[in-house]
């Protein structure tokens, strides 16, 4: 199936309008698409930060994309910047440092920036990009404080620029299928959700530096479980209770927590239990228990290989994964291409992204509540 730019835009509008995503929508956007822009114009990204997520995922994704391309780079490492500029045909004049970043305002070949910096730098470069007249796609977590999140939203609004937080799972077809199975009553009324996500972090990672990261695993991989509970229920938590701990006294966790466990109660009565860690391998998953059955995504949050199963009325429903005509489309960095194209569509068609700055702010507020409840200082000041 091939979608025109206008058709793809209409689907994006539906996505931004509601958390209810019917099967037709989920399956349609899961299909191969070749959207086009008027006159073949693509949305041109400036990549801010040449770390793993940029070099290994987002930038390669633009080569799969039909709506985006890389036209500028920002890096503190001149040689790395030159090498990658050559790979993506970025002219030397479109390579910037963090010191002269504001000069992107003078580059007409930049429409948007992709911010893939340590968490504590997200706010500064989002605000500077907005003031330079560029749209912003910012990695999650949105920033390291509720106040910074509000400032990012205000700066983009003042500049009439769009701000999207990189919640790629909200565009991923298997997650959309899970939402549909909940909304259409396949597993009955949802009663409870379990979710976890974590890994055993190596010493020396910047994520162990409180100043750069803002917190430990909750601010990194735990946010996936938090956001998933919100998009699966379509509700906002009414009550939160949490605990944090450090078990491994090996020097890694002198500034951030090692483990966080929290529970949430939603207005409908649904309860959720979530765990995240930097102390051991914890495959990202969620399981949703309903009055007629259950569904489980395992794995749920990775870049490829996501798998959904469900059972209702005592019968296994088989694998309700959204089927994709070209299975290779599911392989990394396909989710990043999908995300880049979605934001490009929002920019070109003047649509508010579903994963807006306000969506990121809500998660920041809930993480602040989790840290406060756990008695941890991060985000609580």
mmCIF file of C-alpha atoms in Angstrom, residues 8 15 21 47 56 133 144 146 149 173 185 187 204 209 237 244 273 277 307 324 348-349 369-370 374:
data_model
loop_
_atom_site.group_PDB
_atom_site.id
_atom_site.type_symbol
_atom_site.label_atom_id
_atom_site.label_comp_id
_atom_site.label_asym_id
_atom_site.label_seq_id
_atom_site.Cartn_x
_atom_site.Cartn_y
_atom_site.Cartn_z
ATOM 1 C CA UNK A 8 -0.242 10.238 5.614
ATOM 2 C CA UNK A 15 -2.888 10.115 15.914
ATOM 3 C CA UNK A 21 -6.192 4.151 17.745
ATOM 4 C CA UNK A 47 21.862 16.606 14.445
ATOM 5 C CA UNK A 56 23.826 4.241 15.108
ATOM 6 C CA UNK A 133 13.746 29.560 14.372
ATOM 7 C CA UNK A 144 15.994 17.194 34.160
ATOM 8 C CA UNK A 146 9.755 20.349 35.597
ATOM 9 C CA UNK A 149 10.250 21.395 30.652
ATOM 10 C CA UNK A 173 2.671 -0.689 15.258
ATOM 11 C CA UNK A 185 -12.523 -4.912 24.910
ATOM 12 C CA UNK A 187 -9.294 -8.697 27.176
ATOM 13 C CA UNK A 204 31.974 5.533 33.929
ATOM 14 C CA UNK A 209 26.538 11.511 36.773
ATOM 15 C CA UNK A 237 -2.224 8.447 37.357
ATOM 16 C CA UNK A 244 14.345 3.455 45.740
ATOM 17 C CA UNK A 273 3.360 -1.836 39.303
ATOM 18 C CA UNK A 277 17.232 -0.814 37.556
ATOM 19 C CA UNK A 307 6.417 -9.268 20.294
ATOM 20 C CA UNK A 324 4.017 -5.801 7.920
ATOM 21 C CA UNK A 348 4.862 20.275 6.841
ATOM 22 C CA UNK A 349 1.139 19.982 7.592
ATOM 23 C CA UNK A 369 6.374 12.549 42.262
ATOM 24 C CA UNK A 370 8.049 9.136 42.129
ATOM 25 C CA UNK A 374 10.855 7.320 47.260
#
